[in-house]
C-alpha positions as a Markdown table, in Angstrom:
| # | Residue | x | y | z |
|---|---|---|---|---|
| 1 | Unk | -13.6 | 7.4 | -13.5 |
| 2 | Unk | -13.4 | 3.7 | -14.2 |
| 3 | Unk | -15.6 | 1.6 | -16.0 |
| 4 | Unk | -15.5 | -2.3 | -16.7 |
| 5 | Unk | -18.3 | -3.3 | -19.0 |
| 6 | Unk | -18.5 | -7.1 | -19.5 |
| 7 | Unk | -14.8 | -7.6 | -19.0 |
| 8 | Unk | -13.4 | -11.2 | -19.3 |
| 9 | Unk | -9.9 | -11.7 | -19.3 |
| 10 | Unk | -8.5 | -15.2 | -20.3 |
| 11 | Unk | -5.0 | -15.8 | -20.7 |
| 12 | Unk | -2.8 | -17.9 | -23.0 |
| 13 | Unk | -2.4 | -21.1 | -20.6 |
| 14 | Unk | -6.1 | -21.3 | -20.8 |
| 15 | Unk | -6.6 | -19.6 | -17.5 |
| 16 | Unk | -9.8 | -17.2 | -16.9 |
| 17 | Unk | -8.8 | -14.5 | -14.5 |
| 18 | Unk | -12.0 | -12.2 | -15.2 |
| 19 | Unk | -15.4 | -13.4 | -16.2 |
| 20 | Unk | -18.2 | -10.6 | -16.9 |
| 21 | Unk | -16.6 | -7.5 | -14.6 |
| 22 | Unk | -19.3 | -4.7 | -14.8 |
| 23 | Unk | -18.0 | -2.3 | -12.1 |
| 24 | Unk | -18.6 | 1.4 | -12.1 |
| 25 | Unk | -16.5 | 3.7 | -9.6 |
| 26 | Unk | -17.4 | 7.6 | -9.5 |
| 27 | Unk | -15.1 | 9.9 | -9.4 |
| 28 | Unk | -13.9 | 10.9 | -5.4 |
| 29 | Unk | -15.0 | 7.4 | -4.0 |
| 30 | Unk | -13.0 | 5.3 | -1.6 |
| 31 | Unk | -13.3 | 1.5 | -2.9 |
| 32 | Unk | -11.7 | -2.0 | -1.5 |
| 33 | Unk | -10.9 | -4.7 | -3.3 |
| 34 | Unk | -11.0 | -7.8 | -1.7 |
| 35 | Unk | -10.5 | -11.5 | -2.9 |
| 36 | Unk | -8.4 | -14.8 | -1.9 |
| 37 | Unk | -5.0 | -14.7 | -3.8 |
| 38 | Unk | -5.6 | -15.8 | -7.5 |
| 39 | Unk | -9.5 | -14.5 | -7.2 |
| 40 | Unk | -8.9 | -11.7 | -10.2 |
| 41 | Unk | -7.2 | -8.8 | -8.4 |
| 42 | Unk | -3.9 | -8.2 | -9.7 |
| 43 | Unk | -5.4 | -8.9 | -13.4 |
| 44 | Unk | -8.1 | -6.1 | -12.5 |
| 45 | Unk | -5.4 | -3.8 | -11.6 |
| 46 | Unk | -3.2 | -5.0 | -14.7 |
| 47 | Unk | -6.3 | -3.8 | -16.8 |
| 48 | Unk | -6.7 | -0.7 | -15.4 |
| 49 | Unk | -3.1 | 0.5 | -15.8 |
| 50 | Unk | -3.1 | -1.3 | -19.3 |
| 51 | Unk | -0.7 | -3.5 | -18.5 |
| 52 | Unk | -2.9 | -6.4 | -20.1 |
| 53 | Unk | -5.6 | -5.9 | -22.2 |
| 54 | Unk | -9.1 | -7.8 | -22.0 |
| 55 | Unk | -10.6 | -10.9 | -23.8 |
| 56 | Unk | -13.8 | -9.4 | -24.3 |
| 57 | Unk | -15.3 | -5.9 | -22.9 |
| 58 | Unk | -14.2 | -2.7 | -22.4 |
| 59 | Unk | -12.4 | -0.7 | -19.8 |
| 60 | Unk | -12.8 | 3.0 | -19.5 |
| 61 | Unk | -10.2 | 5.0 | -17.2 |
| 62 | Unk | -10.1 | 8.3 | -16.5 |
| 63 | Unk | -11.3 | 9.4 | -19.7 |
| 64 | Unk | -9.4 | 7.1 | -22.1 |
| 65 | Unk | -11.2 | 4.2 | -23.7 |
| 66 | Unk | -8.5 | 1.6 | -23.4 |
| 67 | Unk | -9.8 | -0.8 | -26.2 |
| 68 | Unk | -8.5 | 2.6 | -28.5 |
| 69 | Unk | -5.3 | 3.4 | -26.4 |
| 70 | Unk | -2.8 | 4.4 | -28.7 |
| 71 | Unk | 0.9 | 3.3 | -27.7 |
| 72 | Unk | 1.9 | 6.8 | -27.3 |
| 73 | Unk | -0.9 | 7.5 | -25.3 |
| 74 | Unk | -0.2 | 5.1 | -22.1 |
| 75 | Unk | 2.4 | 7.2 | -20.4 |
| 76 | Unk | -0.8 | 9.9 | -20.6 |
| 77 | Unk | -3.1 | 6.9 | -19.1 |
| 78 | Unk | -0.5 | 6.6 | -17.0 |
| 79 | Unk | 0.2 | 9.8 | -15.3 |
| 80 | Unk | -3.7 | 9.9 | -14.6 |
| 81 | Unk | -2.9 | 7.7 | -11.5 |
| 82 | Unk | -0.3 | 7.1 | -8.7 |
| 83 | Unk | 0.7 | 3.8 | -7.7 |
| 84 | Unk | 1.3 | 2.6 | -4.3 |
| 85 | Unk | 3.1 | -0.6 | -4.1 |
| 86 | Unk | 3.3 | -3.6 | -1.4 |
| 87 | Unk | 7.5 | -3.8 | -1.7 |
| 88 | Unk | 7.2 | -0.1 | -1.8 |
| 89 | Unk | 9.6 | 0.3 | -4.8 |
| 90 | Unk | 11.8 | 2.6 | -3.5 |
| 91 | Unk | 15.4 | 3.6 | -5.2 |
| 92 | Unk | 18.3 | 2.6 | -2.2 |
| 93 | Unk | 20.4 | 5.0 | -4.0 |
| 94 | Unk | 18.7 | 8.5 | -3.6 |
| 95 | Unk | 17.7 | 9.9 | -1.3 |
| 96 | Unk | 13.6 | 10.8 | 0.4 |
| 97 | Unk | 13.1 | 13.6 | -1.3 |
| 98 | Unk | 14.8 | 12.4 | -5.0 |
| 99 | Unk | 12.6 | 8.9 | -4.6 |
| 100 | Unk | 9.6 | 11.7 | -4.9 |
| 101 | Unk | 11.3 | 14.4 | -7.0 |
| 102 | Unk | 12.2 | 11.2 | -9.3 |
| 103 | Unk | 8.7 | 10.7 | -10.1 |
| 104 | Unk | 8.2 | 14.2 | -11.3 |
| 105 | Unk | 11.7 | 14.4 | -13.2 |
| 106 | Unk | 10.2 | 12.0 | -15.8 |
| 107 | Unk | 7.1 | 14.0 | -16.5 |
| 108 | Unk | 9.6 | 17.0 | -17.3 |
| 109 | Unk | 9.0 | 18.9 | -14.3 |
| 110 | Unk | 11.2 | 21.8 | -13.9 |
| 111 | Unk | 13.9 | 22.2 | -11.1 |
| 112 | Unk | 11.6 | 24.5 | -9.7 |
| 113 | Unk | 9.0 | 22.7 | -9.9 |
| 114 | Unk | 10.2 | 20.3 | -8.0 |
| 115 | Unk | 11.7 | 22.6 | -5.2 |
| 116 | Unk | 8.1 | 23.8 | -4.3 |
| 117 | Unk | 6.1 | 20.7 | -4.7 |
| 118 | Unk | 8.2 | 17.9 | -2.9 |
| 119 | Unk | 8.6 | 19.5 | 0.7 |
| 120 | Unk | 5.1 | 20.0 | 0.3 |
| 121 | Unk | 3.9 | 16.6 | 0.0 |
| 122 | Unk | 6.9 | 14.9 | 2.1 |
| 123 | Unk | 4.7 | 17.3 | 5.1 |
| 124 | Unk | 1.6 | 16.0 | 3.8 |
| 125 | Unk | 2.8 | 12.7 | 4.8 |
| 126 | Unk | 4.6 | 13.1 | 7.7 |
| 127 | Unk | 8.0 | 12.7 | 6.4 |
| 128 | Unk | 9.9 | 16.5 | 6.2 |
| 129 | Unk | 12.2 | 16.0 | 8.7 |
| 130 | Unk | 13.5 | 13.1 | 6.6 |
| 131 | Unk | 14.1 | 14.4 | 2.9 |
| 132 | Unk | 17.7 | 14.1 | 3.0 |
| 133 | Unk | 17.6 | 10.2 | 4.7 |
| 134 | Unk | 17.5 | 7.2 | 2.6 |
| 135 | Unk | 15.3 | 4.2 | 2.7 |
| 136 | Unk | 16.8 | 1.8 | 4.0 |
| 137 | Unk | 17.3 | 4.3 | 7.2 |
| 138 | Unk | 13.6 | 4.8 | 7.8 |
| 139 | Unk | 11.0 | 2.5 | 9.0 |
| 140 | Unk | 8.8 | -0.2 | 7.1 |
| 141 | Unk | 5.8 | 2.5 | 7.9 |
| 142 | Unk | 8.3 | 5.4 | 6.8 |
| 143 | Unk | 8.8 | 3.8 | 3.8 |
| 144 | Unk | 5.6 | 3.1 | 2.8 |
| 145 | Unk | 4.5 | 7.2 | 3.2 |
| 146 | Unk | 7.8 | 7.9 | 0.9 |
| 147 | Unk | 5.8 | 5.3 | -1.5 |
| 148 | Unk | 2.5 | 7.6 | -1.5 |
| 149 | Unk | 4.4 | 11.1 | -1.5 |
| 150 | Unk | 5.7 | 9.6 | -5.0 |
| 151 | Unk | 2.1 | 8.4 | -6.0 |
| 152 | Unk | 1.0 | 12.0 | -5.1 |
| 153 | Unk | 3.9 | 14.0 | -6.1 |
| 154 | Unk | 2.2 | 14.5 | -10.1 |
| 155 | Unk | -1.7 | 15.2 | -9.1 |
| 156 | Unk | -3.2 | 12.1 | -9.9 |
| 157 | Unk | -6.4 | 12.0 | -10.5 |
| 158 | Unk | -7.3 | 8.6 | -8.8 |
| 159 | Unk | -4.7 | 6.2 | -6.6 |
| 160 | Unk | -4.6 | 3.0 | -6.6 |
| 161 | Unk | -2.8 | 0.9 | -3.6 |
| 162 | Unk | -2.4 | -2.6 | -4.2 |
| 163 | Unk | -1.7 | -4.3 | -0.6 |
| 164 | Unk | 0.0 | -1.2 | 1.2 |
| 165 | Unk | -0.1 | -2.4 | 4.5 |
| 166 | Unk | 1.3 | -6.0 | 3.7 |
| 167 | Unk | 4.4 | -5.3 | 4.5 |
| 168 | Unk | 4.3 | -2.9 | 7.6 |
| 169 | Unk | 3.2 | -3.7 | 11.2 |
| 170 | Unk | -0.7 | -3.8 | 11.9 |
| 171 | Unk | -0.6 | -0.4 | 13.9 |
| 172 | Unk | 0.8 | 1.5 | 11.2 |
| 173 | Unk | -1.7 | 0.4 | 8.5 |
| 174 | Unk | -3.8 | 2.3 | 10.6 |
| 175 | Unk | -1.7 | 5.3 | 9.9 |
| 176 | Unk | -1.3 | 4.4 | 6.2 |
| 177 | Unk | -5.4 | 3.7 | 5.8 |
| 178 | Unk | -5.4 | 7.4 | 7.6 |
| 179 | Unk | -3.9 | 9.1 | 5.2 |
| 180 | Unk | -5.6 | 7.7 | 2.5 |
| 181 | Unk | -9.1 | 8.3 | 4.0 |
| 182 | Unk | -7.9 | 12.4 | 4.2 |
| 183 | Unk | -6.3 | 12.2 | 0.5 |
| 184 | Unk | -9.8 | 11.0 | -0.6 |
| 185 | Unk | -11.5 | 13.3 | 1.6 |
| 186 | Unk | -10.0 | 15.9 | -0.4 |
| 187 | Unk | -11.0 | 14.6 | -3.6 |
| 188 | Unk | -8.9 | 12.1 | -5.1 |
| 189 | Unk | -9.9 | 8.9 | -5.8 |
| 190 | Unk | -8.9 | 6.2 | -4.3 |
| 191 | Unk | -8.7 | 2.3 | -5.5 |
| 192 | Unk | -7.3 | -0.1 | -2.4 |
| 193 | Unk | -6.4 | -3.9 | -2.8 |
| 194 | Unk | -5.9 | -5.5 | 0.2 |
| 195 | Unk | -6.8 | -9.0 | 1.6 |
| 196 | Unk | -6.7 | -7.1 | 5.3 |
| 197 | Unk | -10.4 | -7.9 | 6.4 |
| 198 | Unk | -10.1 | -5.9 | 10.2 |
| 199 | Unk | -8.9 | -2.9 | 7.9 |
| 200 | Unk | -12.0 | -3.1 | 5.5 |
| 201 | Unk | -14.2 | -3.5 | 8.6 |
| 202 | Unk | -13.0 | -0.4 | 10.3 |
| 203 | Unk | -13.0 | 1.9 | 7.4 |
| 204 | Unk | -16.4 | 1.1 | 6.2 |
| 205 | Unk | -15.7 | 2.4 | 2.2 |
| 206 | Unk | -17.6 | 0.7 | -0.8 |
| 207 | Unk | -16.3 | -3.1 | -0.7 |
| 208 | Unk | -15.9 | -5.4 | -3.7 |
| 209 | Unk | -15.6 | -8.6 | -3.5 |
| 210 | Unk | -14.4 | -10.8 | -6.8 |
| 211 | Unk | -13.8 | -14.6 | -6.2 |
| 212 | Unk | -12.3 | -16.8 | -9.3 |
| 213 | Unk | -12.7 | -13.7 | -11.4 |
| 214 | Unk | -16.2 | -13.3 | -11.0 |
| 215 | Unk | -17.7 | -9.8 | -8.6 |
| 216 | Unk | -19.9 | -11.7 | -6.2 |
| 217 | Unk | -20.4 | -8.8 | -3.7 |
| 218 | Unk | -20.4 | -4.8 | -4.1 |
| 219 | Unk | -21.5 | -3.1 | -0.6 |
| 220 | Unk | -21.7 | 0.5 | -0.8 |
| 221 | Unk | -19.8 | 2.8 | 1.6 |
| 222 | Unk | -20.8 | 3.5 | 4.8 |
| 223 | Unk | -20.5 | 6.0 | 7.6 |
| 224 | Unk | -16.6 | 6.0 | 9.2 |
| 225 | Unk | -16.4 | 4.5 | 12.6 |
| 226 | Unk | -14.1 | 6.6 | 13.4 |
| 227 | Unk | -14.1 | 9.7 | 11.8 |
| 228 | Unk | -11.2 | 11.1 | 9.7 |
| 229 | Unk | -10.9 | 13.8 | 12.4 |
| 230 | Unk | -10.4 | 11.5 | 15.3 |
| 231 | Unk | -7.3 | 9.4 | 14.2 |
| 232 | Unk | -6.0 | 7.0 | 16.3 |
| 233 | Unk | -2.5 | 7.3 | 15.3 |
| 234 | Unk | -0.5 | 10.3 | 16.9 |
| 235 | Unk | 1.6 | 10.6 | 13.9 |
| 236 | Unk | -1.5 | 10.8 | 11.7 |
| 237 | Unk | -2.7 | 13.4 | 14.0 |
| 238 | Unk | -0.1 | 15.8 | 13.8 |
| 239 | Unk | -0.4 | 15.3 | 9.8 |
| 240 | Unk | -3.8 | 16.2 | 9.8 |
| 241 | Unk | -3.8 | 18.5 | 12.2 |
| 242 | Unk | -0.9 | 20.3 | 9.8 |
| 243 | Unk | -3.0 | 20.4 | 6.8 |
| 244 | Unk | -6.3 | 21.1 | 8.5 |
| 245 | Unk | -5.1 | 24.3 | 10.4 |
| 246 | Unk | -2.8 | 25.8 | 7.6 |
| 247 | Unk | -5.2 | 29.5 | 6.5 |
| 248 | Unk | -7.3 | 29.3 | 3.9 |
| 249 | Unk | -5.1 | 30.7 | 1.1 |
| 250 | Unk | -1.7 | 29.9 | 2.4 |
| 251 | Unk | 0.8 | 28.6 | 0.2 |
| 252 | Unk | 0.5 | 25.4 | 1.8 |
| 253 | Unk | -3.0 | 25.3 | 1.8 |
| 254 | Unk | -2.5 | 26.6 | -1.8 |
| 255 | Unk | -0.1 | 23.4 | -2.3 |
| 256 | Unk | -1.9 | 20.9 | -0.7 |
| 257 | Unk | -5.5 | 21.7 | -2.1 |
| 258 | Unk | -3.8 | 21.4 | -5.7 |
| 259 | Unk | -2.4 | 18.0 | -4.9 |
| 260 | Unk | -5.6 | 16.2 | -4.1 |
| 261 | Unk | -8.0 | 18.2 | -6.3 |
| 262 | Unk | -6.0 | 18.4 | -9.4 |
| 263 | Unk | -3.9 | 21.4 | -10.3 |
| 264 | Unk | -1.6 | 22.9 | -13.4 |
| 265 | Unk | 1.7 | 20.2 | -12.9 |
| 266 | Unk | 1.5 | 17.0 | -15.3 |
C-alpha cells in the first residue's frame, strides 16, 4: 500500500527533512504519525501525494512506483486516496452536498452518479439533514465530517488525515477519530497525522514516530480501549448504529460497503 525504501529528502536551502525512511504500511491498517512540528511529517505526506519527490530512495503508493510517475499519471495517483485537511478546505460558495458532489464532478462522474452516491456518504457521516446548508452555517466538527464525506465520496483506496482534529474542540475529535476507526474497520486504509498524543493513547493503532526526519519509533497496533462498538460520542452512535443495522443487501448496505471496500466509481 505504501512503501518508503531508504527515502532522504533534502531540499534546496540545504535542509534534510527525511533521512533513511524505510516504512512499510499493509493494506487495511490504521497508522499515526507523530512528530514535533518540523520533525519530517508534512514532507512525508508531500511524498506520498507526489507533491515533492525524494533525494534518494523510492516510494511506492498504491501500486505506482513514484520514481516512474508519468505527469499524466498523478491525477490517477491521486484519486487512489482522499485527503482530509486541518482548515478543512471547504468551498463557502456551495453548498454540503456540492462541497462532496464537487469532488466527484472532476473525476467525470455522471449526474446520476452523483444523486445516488452523495446522500449516501453525507448519512455515513452524520451530516443528511444538512446537504442543502453551507459551511460557514455548520459547526467546526460539522465541517470537518463534510471534509471526509469529500475524501470518501470517489472510493479511495487509503485516507490520509493530516491534523483533523486541530481545528475542532477536543470532544469532537473523539467523534472524528470514531469515524475513522469504523471507515478502517471496513477496509480502507487509513494514514493519520496528528501531534494529539491523548488521541494516539486512546486509539491504540500502529504509531510512528519520526523526529528531525529520521523514524525513531514504530509500535504496532494494539487492541482498542474502547471498542468501535461502544462509542463515546452520541452522534457517532447513531452513525454507527445506521450503518451497522441497515440488511445485508440493502441499497445502503450496498452503498456503504462499496465506499470503504472499493467499488466501480473512479
Amino acid at each position: 500500500m505504501i512503501e518508503f525504501r531508504g527515502v532522504h529528502k533534502t531540499y534546496a536551502n540545504g535542509t534534510k527533512a527525511l533521512r533513511d525512511v524505510n516504512i512499510n504500511i499493509e493494506k487495511g491498517e490504521f497508522v499515526f504519525i507523530v512528530g514535533a512540528s518540523g520533525a519530517g511529517k508534512s514532507t512525508f505526506l508531500k511524498l506520498i501525494m507526489h507533491e515533492e519527490v525524494p533525494t534518494a530512495g523510492e516510494v511506492i503508493v498504491n501500486g505506482y512506483k513514484l520514481s516512474k510517475l508519468k505527469r499524466r499519471e498523478i491525477p490517477y495517483l491521486r484519486r487512489t486516496m482522499g485527503i482530509v485537511f486541518q482548515d478543512f478546505r471547504l468551498i463557502n460558495t456551495m453548498t454540503v452536498f456540492d462541497n462532496v458532489a464537487f469532488a466527484m464532478r472532476v473525476t467525470g462522474a455522471s449526474k446520476r452518479e452523483v444523486r445516488k452516491r452523495v446522500p449516501y456518504i453525507l448519512g455515513l457521516v452524520g451530516l443528511e439533514n444538512k446537504a442543502r446548508s453551507y459551511p460557514m452555517e455548520l459547526s467546526g466538527g460539522e465541517q470537518q465530517r463534510v471534509s471526509l464525506a469529500r475524501a470518501l465520496v470517489n472510493n479511495p483506496a487509503l485516507i490520509i488525515a493530516d491534523e483533523p482534529t486541530g481545528n475542532i474542540d477536543p470532544e469532537l475529535s473523539y467523534e472524528i477519530m470514531e469515524l475513522l476507526t469504523e471507515i478502517n474497520r471496513r477496509g480502507t486504509t487509513v494514514l493519520v497525522v496528528t501531534h494529539e498524543h491523548d488521541l494516539v493513547s486512546h486509539f491504540h493503532r500502529r504509531v510512528i514516530v519520526i523526529e528531525d526526519g529520521t523514524v525513531v519509533s514504530d509500535v504496532p497496533q494494539e487492541q482498542p480501549a474502547v471498542p468501535v462498538s461502544e462509542p463515546a460520542n452520541d452522534v457517532v452512535a447513531d452513525v454507527l448504529d445506521t450503518i451497522q443495522s441497515a440488511p445485508k443487501g440493502s441499497p445502503a448496505d450496498a452503498v456503504i460497503d462499496d465506499i470503504v471496500n472499493g467499488g466501480d466509481a473512479q
